[in-house]
Coordinates of C-alpha atoms in Angstrom, one line a residue:
Chain A
M108 CA -0.2 -0.1 -0.1
S109 CA 1.5 3.7 -0.8
T110 CA 2.1 6.2 1.6
A111 CA -0.3 9.3 1.6
I112 CA 1.2 11.4 4.2
E113 CA 5.1 11.2 5.2
I114 CA 6.1 13.5 8.0
R115 CA 9.8 13.7 8.9
S116 CA 11.1 15.4 12.0
A117 CA 8.5 18.1 11.9
V118 CA 9.0 20.7 14.9
K119 CA 6.6 23.5 15.4
R120 CA 7.5 26.1 18.2
Y121 CA 5.3 29.2 19.5
G122 CA 7.7 31.5 21.0
T123 CA 9.6 29.4 23.8
T124 CA 7.2 26.4 23.8
T125 CA 7.6 23.9 21.2
A126 CA 4.3 22.2 20.3
L127 CA 5.7 19.6 18.3
H128 CA 9.2 17.8 18.8
A129 CA 10.3 16.2 15.9
V130 CA 7.1 14.4 14.9
S131 CA 7.7 11.4 12.3
L132 CA 4.6 9.5 11.0
E133 CA 3.6 7.8 8.1
I134 CA 0.1 7.7 7.1
A135 CA -1.1 5.1 4.4
D136 CA -3.0 5.6 1.4
N137 CA -6.9 5.0 1.8
A138 CA -6.6 4.6 5.6
F139 CA -8.8 6.3 8.7
F140 CA -5.9 7.5 10.3
T141 CA -6.6 9.4 14.0
L142 CA -4.4 11.7 16.1
L143 CA -5.8 11.0 19.5
G144 CA -4.6 12.5 22.6
P145 CA -5.3 15.1 25.2
S146 CA -5.8 18.7 24.5
G147 CA -2.6 20.4 24.3
C148 CA -1.0 17.3 23.0
G149 CA 0.0 19.1 19.4
K150 CA -2.6 16.6 17.7
T151 CA -4.6 20.1 16.0
T152 CA -1.0 21.8 15.3
L153 CA 0.1 18.8 13.3
L154 CA -3.4 18.7 11.3
R155 CA -3.0 22.4 10.8
C156 CA 0.6 21.9 9.8
I157 CA -0.8 19.2 7.1
A158 CA -3.3 21.9 5.9
G159 CA -1.2 24.5 5.8
F160 CA -2.6 27.1 8.3
E161 CA 0.7 26.7 10.4
D162 CA 4.5 26.8 9.1
L163 CA 6.8 24.0 10.5
N164 CA 9.9 25.4 11.8
E165 CA 11.9 22.3 10.8
G166 CA 11.1 19.1 8.9
E167 CA 8.9 17.8 6.2
I168 CA 5.7 17.0 5.1
R169 CA 5.2 14.9 2.2
L170 CA 2.1 14.3 0.2
F171 CA 2.3 11.4 -2.1
G172 CA 5.9 11.9 -2.4
Q173 CA 5.8 15.8 -2.8
D174 CA 7.0 18.1 0.0
I175 CA 3.8 20.2 1.0
A176 CA 5.3 21.8 4.1
R177 CA 6.3 25.2 2.4
L178 CA 3.3 25.6 0.5
D179 CA 0.3 27.9 1.0
P180 CA -2.9 26.1 2.0
N181 CA -4.7 26.8 -1.4
H182 CA -1.7 25.1 -3.2
R183 CA -1.9 21.6 -1.2
P184 CA -4.5 19.0 -2.5
V185 CA -6.0 18.4 1.1
N186 CA -9.1 19.9 2.5
T187 CA -10.3 20.3 6.0
V188 CA -13.5 19.6 8.0
F189 CA -13.4 22.2 10.7
Q190 CA -14.3 21.8 14.3
H191 CA -17.0 24.6 14.1
Y192 CA -17.4 23.6 10.5
A193 CA -16.9 27.4 9.5
L194 CA -19.6 27.1 6.6
F195 CA -19.8 30.6 4.8
P196 CA -23.0 32.0 6.4
H197 CA -23.6 34.4 3.3
M198 CA -23.8 31.3 0.9
T199 CA -26.3 28.8 0.5
V200 CA -25.4 25.0 1.4
L201 CA -24.9 24.3 -2.4
E202 CA -22.7 27.3 -2.9
N203 CA -20.8 26.4 0.2
V204 CA -20.0 23.0 -1.0
A205 CA -19.3 24.4 -4.8
F206 CA -17.0 26.8 -3.5
G207 CA -13.8 24.6 -3.8
L208 CA -14.7 23.8 -7.3
K209 CA -15.5 27.4 -8.3
M210 CA -11.9 28.5 -7.1
I211 CA -10.4 25.5 -8.8
G212 CA -12.1 26.9 -12.1
V213 CA -14.7 23.9 -12.8
S214 CA -17.4 25.7 -14.7
L215 CA -21.0 26.7 -13.3
D216 CA -22.8 23.9 -14.7
D217 CA -20.2 21.5 -13.6
R218 CA -19.7 22.5 -10.3
R219 CA -23.5 22.7 -9.6
A220 CA -23.7 19.0 -10.8
R221 CA -21.0 17.9 -8.7
A222 CA -22.0 19.7 -5.4
G223 CA -25.2 18.3 -5.9
R224 CA -24.2 14.6 -6.1
M225 CA -22.1 15.5 -2.7
L226 CA -25.3 16.7 -1.0
E227 CA -26.9 13.6 -2.2
M228 CA -24.3 11.6 -0.9
V229 CA -24.7 13.2 2.6
H230 CA -28.6 13.0 2.4
L231 CA -29.2 16.7 2.2
S232 CA -30.2 17.2 -1.5
A233 CA -33.4 19.3 -0.4
F234 CA -31.5 21.4 1.4
A235 CA -29.5 22.7 -1.1
D236 CA -30.8 26.5 -1.3
R237 CA -31.2 26.8 2.5
M238 CA -28.7 29.1 4.4
P239 CA -26.2 27.2 6.7
T240 CA -27.9 28.8 9.8
Q241 CA -31.0 27.4 8.9
L242 CA -29.7 23.8 9.1
S243 CA -29.3 21.8 12.5
G244 CA -25.6 21.1 13.9
G245 CA -25.8 17.3 12.4
Q246 CA -26.9 19.0 9.0
Q247 CA -24.4 21.5 9.3
Q248 CA -21.5 18.9 9.9
R249 CA -22.8 17.1 6.7
V250 CA -22.4 20.0 4.7
A251 CA -19.1 20.8 5.9
L252 CA -18.0 17.2 5.3
A253 CA -19.4 17.5 1.4
R254 CA -17.6 20.9 1.0
A255 CA -14.6 19.5 1.7
L256 CA -14.9 16.4 -0.2
A257 CA -16.5 18.0 -3.5
P258 CA -12.9 19.0 -4.7
E259 CA -11.7 15.5 -4.5
P260 CA -8.7 16.3 -2.3
K261 CA -6.0 13.5 -1.8
V262 CA -6.5 13.5 1.9
L263 CA -9.3 14.9 4.1
L264 CA -8.4 16.5 7.3
L265 CA -10.9 16.2 10.2
D266 CA -10.4 18.5 13.1
E267 CA -12.5 17.2 16.1
P268 CA -15.8 17.5 14.0
L269 CA -18.0 15.5 16.2
S270 CA -17.2 17.6 19.2
A271 CA -20.3 19.9 18.9
L272 CA -22.8 17.1 18.3
D273 CA -24.9 15.5 21.0
L274 CA -23.9 11.9 21.8
K275 CA -26.8 10.2 19.7
L276 CA -26.0 12.0 16.7
R277 CA -22.2 11.4 17.5
Q278 CA -22.6 7.9 17.1
A279 CA -24.5 7.8 14.1
M280 CA -22.0 10.3 12.6
R281 CA -19.1 7.8 13.3
V282 CA -20.5 4.9 11.4
E283 CA -21.2 7.4 8.7
L284 CA -17.9 8.8 8.2
K285 CA -16.3 5.4 8.4
T286 CA -18.6 4.7 5.4
L287 CA -18.0 7.8 3.8
Q288 CA -14.2 6.9 4.0
E289 CA -14.5 3.5 2.8
E290 CA -16.8 4.6 -0.3
T291 CA -14.5 7.4 -1.8
G292 CA -11.3 5.8 -0.9
I293 CA -9.7 9.4 0.2
T294 CA -7.5 9.0 3.3
F295 CA -9.0 10.4 6.4
V296 CA -6.9 12.0 9.0
F297 CA -9.1 12.5 11.9
V298 CA -8.2 14.6 15.3
T299 CA -9.9 13.7 18.4
H300 CA -9.6 13.8 22.1
D301 CA -12.3 10.7 22.6
Q302 CA -10.5 7.6 22.4
E303 CA -14.0 5.8 22.0
E304 CA -14.3 7.8 18.7
A305 CA -10.8 6.8 18.0
L306 CA -11.3 3.3 18.9
T307 CA -14.3 2.6 16.6
M308 CA -13.5 4.3 13.3
S309 CA -9.7 4.2 13.2
D310 CA -7.5 1.7 10.7
R311 CA -4.3 3.4 12.8
I312 CA -4.3 5.5 15.7
A313 CA -1.5 7.6 16.6
V314 CA -1.7 8.7 20.2
M315 CA 0.2 11.8 21.2
S316 CA 1.0 13.6 24.3
Q317 CA 3.3 16.7 24.9
G318 CA 4.1 17.2 21.1
R319 CA 5.2 13.6 21.0
V320 CA 4.1 10.8 18.9
Q321 CA 3.7 8.0 21.9
Q322 CA 2.5 5.0 19.8
V323 CA 1.2 4.1 16.4
G324 CA -0.9 1.3 15.8
S325 CA -4.2 0.0 15.3
A326 CA -7.0 -0.2 17.9
R327 CA -6.3 -3.2 19.2
E328 CA -2.6 -2.9 19.3
I329 CA -2.6 0.5 21.5
Y330 CA -5.6 -0.8 23.9
E331 CA -3.7 -4.5 24.6
A332 CA -0.1 -3.4 24.0
P333 CA 0.4 0.1 25.2
V334 CA 4.3 0.7 25.4
N335 CA 4.3 3.3 28.0
R336 CA 2.2 4.4 30.9
F337 CA 0.7 7.4 29.2
V338 CA -0.9 5.4 26.5
A339 CA -2.0 2.7 28.8
D340 CA -3.4 5.4 31.0
F341 CA -5.4 7.2 28.4
I342 CA -6.8 4.5 26.2
G343 CA -9.5 2.9 28.3
E344 CA -9.3 2.1 31.9
T345 CA -6.3 0.5 33.4
N346 CA -5.3 -0.3 36.8
L347 CA -1.3 1.0 36.9
I348 CA 0.6 -1.0 39.9
E349 CA 4.4 -0.5 40.5
V350 CA 6.1 -3.5 40.6
T351 CA 9.5 -4.9 40.5
V352 CA 11.1 -7.0 37.7
E353 CA 13.2 -9.5 39.5
R354 CA 14.8 -11.1 36.3
I355 CA 14.4 -11.5 32.4
E356 CA 14.4 -14.9 30.9
G357 CA 14.4 -14.5 27.5
D358 CA 10.9 -13.1 26.2
W359 CA 9.5 -13.3 29.8
A360 CA 10.0 -11.2 32.9
R361 CA 9.7 -12.8 36.3
V362 CA 7.6 -10.0 38.0
I363 CA 6.7 -9.5 41.8
L364 CA 3.7 -7.7 42.8
P365 CA 3.5 -5.5 45.6
G366 CA 2.3 -8.2 48.0
G367 CA 4.9 -10.8 46.9
H368 CA 2.9 -12.6 44.5
V369 CA 5.0 -13.4 41.8
I370 CA 4.0 -13.5 37.8
R371 CA 5.5 -14.1 34.5
C372 CA 4.7 -11.8 31.7
A373 CA 6.0 -10.5 28.4
A374 CA 9.4 -8.6 28.9
A375 CA 8.5 -5.8 26.4
G376 CA 11.6 -4.5 26.5
T377 CA 12.5 -4.1 30.3
S378 CA 15.3 -4.8 32.4
P379 CA 15.3 -5.7 36.0
G380 CA 14.0 -2.8 38.3
K381 CA 11.3 -1.0 39.2
H382 CA 8.7 -0.7 36.5
H383 CA 4.8 -0.1 36.2
L384 CA 2.4 -3.1 35.2
S385 CA -0.8 -2.2 33.4
I386 CA -4.0 -4.4 34.0
R387 CA -7.3 -4.1 32.2
P388 CA -10.1 -3.9 34.6
E389 CA -12.0 -6.5 32.5
R390 CA -9.1 -9.2 32.2
L391 CA -9.6 -9.5 36.0
S392 CA -12.2 -11.8 37.6
L393 CA -12.8 -13.0 40.8
A394 CA -12.0 -16.7 42.1
K395 CA -12.7 -18.4 45.3
T396 CA -9.1 -18.8 46.3
G397 CA -5.9 -17.4 44.8
E398 CA -2.6 -15.6 46.1
L399 CA -3.9 -11.9 45.2
V400 CA -6.2 -11.1 48.1
A401 CA -8.2 -8.0 47.8
T402 CA -11.2 -6.6 49.9
I403 CA -14.1 -5.2 48.1
E404 CA -14.6 -1.4 48.8
R405 CA -17.4 -0.5 46.4
V406 CA -19.4 -2.1 43.7
V407 CA -20.7 0.3 41.1
Y408 CA -23.4 -0.6 38.7
L409 CA -23.1 0.3 35.4
G410 CA -25.8 -1.5 33.5
T411 CA -23.7 -3.8 31.2
D412 CA -20.9 -4.0 33.6
L413 CA -20.4 -4.1 37.2
Q414 CA -17.2 -2.0 38.5
L415 CA -15.9 -3.3 41.8
L416 CA -13.2 -0.9 43.5
T417 CA -10.9 -3.4 45.5
R418 CA -8.1 -3.0 47.8
L419 CA -5.1 -5.3 47.9
T420 CA -3.8 -6.4 50.8
S421 CA -0.6 -4.6 50.4
G422 CA -2.8 -1.6 50.1
E423 CA -2.9 -0.8 46.0
A424 CA -6.6 0.1 44.9
I425 CA -7.5 -2.3 42.2
Q426 CA -10.7 -2.2 39.7
V427 CA -12.3 -5.1 38.5
R428 CA -15.0 -5.2 35.7
L429 CA -17.5 -8.0 35.7
Q430 CA -20.1 -8.6 32.9
N431 CA -23.5 -8.1 34.3
S432 CA -25.2 -11.6 33.5
A433 CA -27.8 -13.1 35.3
R434 CA -25.2 -15.5 37.0
T435 CA -23.0 -12.7 38.2
E436 CA -22.8 -12.8 41.9
V437 CA -22.5 -9.5 43.5
P438 CA -20.0 -9.6 46.2
A439 CA -21.0 -7.6 49.0
P440 CA -18.3 -4.5 50.0
G441 CA -16.2 -5.4 52.9
T442 CA -16.1 -9.1 51.5
Q443 CA -12.4 -10.5 50.8
V444 CA -11.9 -12.1 47.2
A445 CA -9.4 -13.6 45.3
L446 CA -8.4 -11.7 42.3
H447 CA -7.6 -13.8 39.1
L448 CA -5.4 -12.5 36.4
E449 CA -5.9 -14.1 32.9
E450 CA -2.8 -15.7 31.1
G451 CA -1.4 -12.1 29.1
A452 CA -3.6 -9.9 31.0
A453 CA -1.0 -8.2 32.7
R454 CA 1.5 -5.8 30.3
L455 CA 4.6 -4.5 31.6
L456 CA 5.5 -0.8 30.5
A457 CA 8.8 0.3 29.7
D458 CA 8.2 3.6 31.5
Chain B
M89 CA -34.1 44.6 42.6
K90 CA -36.0 47.8 41.8
G91 CA -36.1 49.2 38.4
V92 CA -34.1 52.3 37.6
R93 CA -37.5 54.1 37.3
H94 CA -38.2 53.8 40.9
Y95 CA -35.2 55.8 41.8
P96 CA -36.3 59.2 43.4
G97 CA -35.8 62.0 41.0
F98 CA -35.3 59.7 38.2
L99 CA -38.3 61.2 36.3
T100 CA -37.5 64.9 36.8
M101 CA -33.7 64.3 35.8
A102 CA -34.8 62.5 32.7
V103 CA -37.1 65.2 31.3
A104 CA -34.6 67.9 32.2
C105 CA -31.8 66.1 30.3
L106 CA -34.3 65.2 27.2
V107 CA -35.3 69.2 27.4
I108 CA -32.1 70.4 27.4
L109 CA -30.7 68.1 24.8
Y110 CA -33.8 68.3 22.1
A111 CA -35.8 71.7 22.9
P112 CA -33.6 73.9 20.7
L113 CA -33.9 71.2 17.9
I114 CA -37.5 70.9 18.3
V115 CA -37.7 74.9 18.2
V116 CA -35.6 75.2 15.0
T117 CA -37.4 72.3 13.2
V118 CA -40.5 73.9 14.2
Y119 CA -39.9 77.4 13.2
S120 CA -38.5 76.5 9.9
F121 CA -42.0 76.1 8.9
N122 CA -42.9 79.6 10.2
A123 CA -44.7 81.5 7.6
S124 CA -43.5 84.9 9.4
T125 CA -40.2 86.5 8.6
S126 CA -39.7 86.7 12.3
I127 CA -37.8 83.9 14.1
T128 CA -39.5 84.4 17.2
T129 CA -43.3 84.8 16.3
W130 CA -45.5 81.9 14.6
G131 CA -47.2 83.4 11.8
G132 CA -48.6 79.8 10.5
F133 CA -47.4 76.8 8.7
S134 CA -45.5 77.3 5.5
W135 CA -42.9 75.6 3.3
R136 CA -41.8 79.3 2.3
W137 CA -38.1 79.0 3.9
Y138 CA -37.5 76.0 2.2
G139 CA -38.2 77.0 -0.9
D140 CA -36.2 80.4 -0.1
V141 CA -32.9 77.8 0.5
F142 CA -33.5 76.6 -3.0
T143 CA -34.4 79.7 -4.9
G144 CA -33.9 82.6 -2.6
P145 CA -31.0 85.3 -3.0
E146 CA -28.6 82.9 -0.9
A147 CA -29.6 79.8 -3.1
P148 CA -26.5 79.7 -4.9
R149 CA -24.0 79.8 -2.0
F150 CA -26.0 77.1 -0.5
K151 CA -26.2 75.1 -3.6
A152 CA -22.1 75.5 -4.1
A153 CA -21.5 74.6 -0.4
A154 CA -24.0 71.7 -0.5
W155 CA -22.2 70.5 -3.5
N156 CA -18.9 70.6 -2.0
S157 CA -20.0 69.2 1.2
I158 CA -21.7 66.0 -0.3
T159 CA -18.7 65.6 -2.8
I160 CA -16.1 65.9 0.2
A161 CA -18.2 63.8 2.6
V162 CA -18.6 60.9 0.1
L163 CA -15.1 61.1 -1.0
A164 CA -13.5 61.2 2.2
A165 CA -16.0 58.8 3.8
S166 CA -14.8 56.3 1.0
A167 CA -10.8 56.9 1.5
A168 CA -11.2 56.5 5.4
T169 CA -13.4 53.5 5.2
T170 CA -10.9 51.8 2.6
I171 CA -7.8 53.0 5.0
A172 CA -10.0 51.6 8.4
V173 CA -10.6 48.2 6.8
A174 CA -6.6 47.8 5.7
A175 CA -5.8 49.1 9.5
S176 CA -8.4 46.9 11.3
L177 CA -7.3 43.8 9.0
A178 CA -3.8 44.6 10.1
M179 CA -4.5 45.0 13.9
I180 CA -7.1 42.0 14.1
R181 CA -5.5 39.5 11.6
G182 CA -1.9 40.8 11.3
G183 CA -0.6 38.7 14.4
R184 CA 1.5 40.3 16.9
F185 CA 3.9 42.7 16.0
R186 CA 6.0 45.7 17.6
G187 CA 3.9 48.7 18.6
K188 CA 0.5 47.3 18.2
S189 CA -0.6 49.2 21.2
A190 CA 1.0 52.1 20.1
T191 CA -0.7 51.8 16.9
F192 CA -4.1 51.5 18.0
A193 CA -3.5 54.4 20.1
L194 CA -2.5 56.5 17.0
I195 CA -5.6 55.6 15.1
N196 CA -7.8 56.5 17.7
L197 CA -5.8 60.0 18.8
P198 CA -7.9 62.0 16.3
L199 CA -11.1 61.3 18.6
M200 CA -9.2 62.5 21.8
V201 CA -7.0 65.5 20.5
P202 CA -9.0 68.7 21.2
E203 CA -10.5 69.8 17.5
I204 CA -9.3 73.3 17.7
V205 CA -6.0 71.8 18.2
T206 CA -6.0 69.5 15.1
A207 CA -7.4 72.4 13.2
V208 CA -4.9 75.1 14.0
A209 CA -1.9 72.2 13.4
T210 CA -3.3 71.0 10.0
L211 CA -3.4 74.4 8.7
I212 CA 0.1 75.2 10.3
F213 CA 1.3 71.9 8.3
F214 CA -0.4 72.4 4.8
S215 CA 1.0 75.8 4.7
A216 CA 4.4 74.5 5.9
I217 CA 4.8 72.2 2.9
G218 CA 3.0 75.0 0.5
L219 CA -0.2 73.2 -0.1
V220 CA -2.7 76.0 -1.1
T221 CA -5.7 76.0 1.3
G222 CA -9.1 74.8 -0.6
Y223 CA -11.1 71.8 -1.8
M224 CA -8.3 69.7 -1.7
T225 CA -6.9 70.7 2.1
I226 CA -10.5 70.2 3.2
L227 CA -10.6 66.4 1.4
I228 CA -7.3 65.4 3.0
A229 CA -8.1 66.9 6.6
H230 CA -11.5 65.1 6.3
I231 CA -10.0 61.7 5.2
V232 CA -7.7 62.1 8.5
F233 CA -10.2 62.7 11.0
C234 CA -12.8 60.3 9.4
I235 CA -10.4 57.3 10.2
P236 CA -11.4 56.7 13.6
F237 CA -14.9 57.0 13.1
A238 CA -15.0 54.3 10.3
Y239 CA -12.4 52.3 12.3
L240 CA -14.3 51.4 15.3
P241 CA -17.2 49.8 14.0
I242 CA -15.0 47.9 11.3
T243 CA -13.0 46.7 13.9
A244 CA -15.6 45.7 16.3
R245 CA -17.2 43.6 13.3
L246 CA -14.2 41.9 12.4
Q247 CA -13.1 40.8 16.1
G248 CA -16.2 39.0 16.1
I249 CA -15.5 36.8 12.9
E250 CA -13.5 33.6 13.5
D251 CA -10.2 33.4 11.3
S252 CA -11.5 29.8 10.6
Y253 CA -13.9 31.3 7.9
E254 CA -10.7 32.8 6.0
Q255 CA -8.8 29.6 6.3
A256 CA -11.7 27.3 5.0
A257 CA -11.6 29.8 1.9
R258 CA -8.0 29.0 1.7
D259 CA -8.4 25.6 2.2
L260 CA -10.6 25.2 -0.6
Y261 CA -7.9 26.7 -3.0
A262 CA -9.1 30.4 -2.7
T263 CA -5.9 33.0 -3.2
Q264 CA -5.6 35.3 -0.2
W265 CA -7.4 38.1 -2.3
Q266 CA -10.3 35.7 -3.1
A267 CA -10.3 34.5 0.5
F268 CA -11.0 38.4 1.4
R269 CA -13.0 39.5 -1.0
L270 CA -15.3 36.4 -1.3
V271 CA -15.7 35.5 2.1
L272 CA -14.4 37.8 4.6
L273 CA -14.9 41.1 3.0
P274 CA -18.9 40.1 2.9
L275 CA -19.1 39.0 6.2
M276 CA -17.5 42.4 7.6
L277 CA -19.8 44.6 5.1
P278 CA -22.4 45.5 8.0
G279 CA -19.4 47.0 9.9
V280 CA -17.8 48.4 6.5
I281 CA -21.5 50.2 5.9
S282 CA -21.8 51.4 9.3
G283 CA -18.1 52.6 9.4
F284 CA -18.9 54.4 6.1
L285 CA -21.9 56.2 7.0
L286 CA -20.6 57.2 10.2
A287 CA -17.5 58.8 8.7
F288 CA -19.7 60.6 6.1
I289 CA -21.9 62.2 8.6
I290 CA -18.9 63.3 10.4
S291 CA -17.3 64.8 7.3
L292 CA -20.7 66.6 6.5
D293 CA -21.2 68.0 10.0
D294 CA -17.6 69.2 10.6
F295 CA -17.0 72.8 11.1
I296 CA -13.9 73.7 13.3
I297 CA -11.3 71.9 11.0
T298 CA -13.1 72.6 7.7
N299 CA -13.2 76.4 8.8
F300 CA -9.5 76.4 9.1
V301 CA -8.1 74.6 6.3
K302 CA -10.8 75.7 3.6
G303 CA -9.4 78.7 2.2
A304 CA -11.0 82.1 0.9
G305 CA -14.2 81.8 -1.0
M306 CA -14.5 77.9 -0.8
E307 CA -17.4 76.8 1.6
T308 CA -19.2 73.4 3.0
L309 CA -22.5 73.9 4.5
P310 CA -21.7 74.3 8.2
T311 CA -19.1 77.3 7.2
A312 CA -21.8 78.8 4.7
I313 CA -24.4 78.6 7.2
F314 CA -21.9 79.8 10.0
G315 CA -21.3 82.8 7.5
S316 CA -25.0 83.4 6.6
V317 CA -25.7 83.5 10.4
K318 CA -23.0 86.3 11.4
Q319 CA -25.4 88.7 9.5
G320 CA -28.1 87.7 11.8
I321 CA -30.5 84.7 11.8
K322 CA -32.9 84.2 9.3
P323 CA -35.6 81.8 9.0
N324 CA -34.1 80.0 5.9
I325 CA -31.2 79.1 8.1
M326 CA -33.7 77.3 10.1
A327 CA -35.1 75.3 7.2
I328 CA -31.2 74.3 6.1
S329 CA -30.6 73.2 9.8
T330 CA -33.6 71.0 9.7
M331 CA -32.7 69.6 6.4
M332 CA -28.9 68.8 7.7
L333 CA -30.7 67.4 10.8
A334 CA -32.7 65.2 8.8
V335 CA -30.0 63.6 7.0
S336 CA -27.9 63.3 10.1
V337 CA -30.9 61.4 11.8
L338 CA -31.2 59.3 8.6
F339 CA -27.4 58.2 8.1
V340 CA -27.0 57.3 12.1
T341 CA -30.2 55.6 12.2
L342 CA -29.0 53.6 8.9
S343 CA -25.8 52.8 10.6
Y344 CA -27.6 51.2 13.7
L345 CA -29.9 49.2 11.8
V346 CA -27.1 47.7 9.4
N347 CA -25.1 47.0 12.5
R348 CA -28.1 45.3 13.9
I349 CA -28.6 43.2 11.2
G350 CA -25.4 42.3 11.0
Q351 CA -25.3 41.0 14.4
R352 CA -28.1 38.8 13.6
T353 CA -26.8 37.1 10.5
R354 CA -23.6 36.5 12.4
S355 CA -25.0 33.7 15.0

């Protein structure tokens, strides 16, 4: 598969603060790629650098091999869906969608036809002659999509486009976006701070923090094999426990838990010494007997799940998630239970 | 909380202020329709003095002055608005630059400086550089003092427009100029029109600076009225003043309405 965007050691500074620290990334063609991270992590800055609204201080951005880092935004064959859509309020929906085509010199008849087809694709043909302010948030969102897709960009950039929508609409739009990406075959670069959004739509995800890419991988990879504490903590819920790696035996590490309990897990490039262990709450279960003894402190009913807040005899708080089925026995707060760790449930982190 | 109407003395104060502000205007307006030649005794309703403005002995003088006033106001307001648009783009969209607050102060200085000082300084400046006073010097002076009046509503408008609109236009292959002309300028337009109308009326009404820099034989409406009043107040002065008042009220109202329509389309 060819590479749509290749970013090499991109550095962006604002005065004395550095927003991007030598970021390098490869984004495959025809992929749904997500930049995920908390606010201020540099994801939007990176997107704006790709679009051309910000200039890099150092580094390259290659679009299908061509370095575009120094081009003006109107010379980059990428289009953007803005967070608040930025639909032109003085133009009709159709004029908005046709704007990009007009700028690249498509004739009036042609651009009306093409903009019309785009509106059809986002199911808004009936609204072509309305003004953007007469549309609901979800409809404006779809107009913004149609407008950005109309000039057939090589890459579509989306800057937290779903954040202004309510939950139900957001969930529906996730599916619609993913379908749209597959139908058009255009590479989508999607920025979000919402990990659920990232996990449900993306082919690949780059997790960013403090101006650096922490990990790039599929949803499954970053969830199940986080490379560091930040990724483990940011994606989903996790229990982070400080442990001691006693020794490394090939690919495996012998790990001593706080209570003295010893487990074996993948070494993941660690060396003997203090490390953090990540255990997903849903990978823990309750057992009648076992060495890892904990006291139930609270039981939280979440509908599909039960969340148990427990504390190990050594003092660490551990969360456990149980699926709520008819057979689930709900332990009462204060009872002692043994926690069962599935094989491979614990993940040793390099930092 | 009690409404402001319930405070003791509110009604008296309000009425006193309104009377002091508007009674003279009302008197002038009413007496401009006086049939009598006297300016104090009412002799019945008549359009006589309005006719006199256009056909009476002073008509040629007033016509020439009105022509000067209107052409100067249109030209000065156009130039000042253009400069003000450029200035507000630089101030609001130009990013950070050295001396930005100083620039802001300089643009608005004419609002603070006593007009008589500006008038004297302008006259001295023109004579120092050897410019002969006349139509051109009035025009130049008007352009300068109209800039802040045009600048304020334009800047207020521009500040409320997110820069993502221009970015969206650039992103959709518009050049910088196209993004300005097709997207930003239409969005700024209520502010621009409002600024133009304000500058127009300020230019039309100006007396002090104009009087200093106009040169001999050149009159605008305010200086012509003043010259005429020096020989005693005649009812035709009331008629012409009332017409100027009507134009002013019309333009200020227009400026206000345009701004309000702009507020509504923005959200």
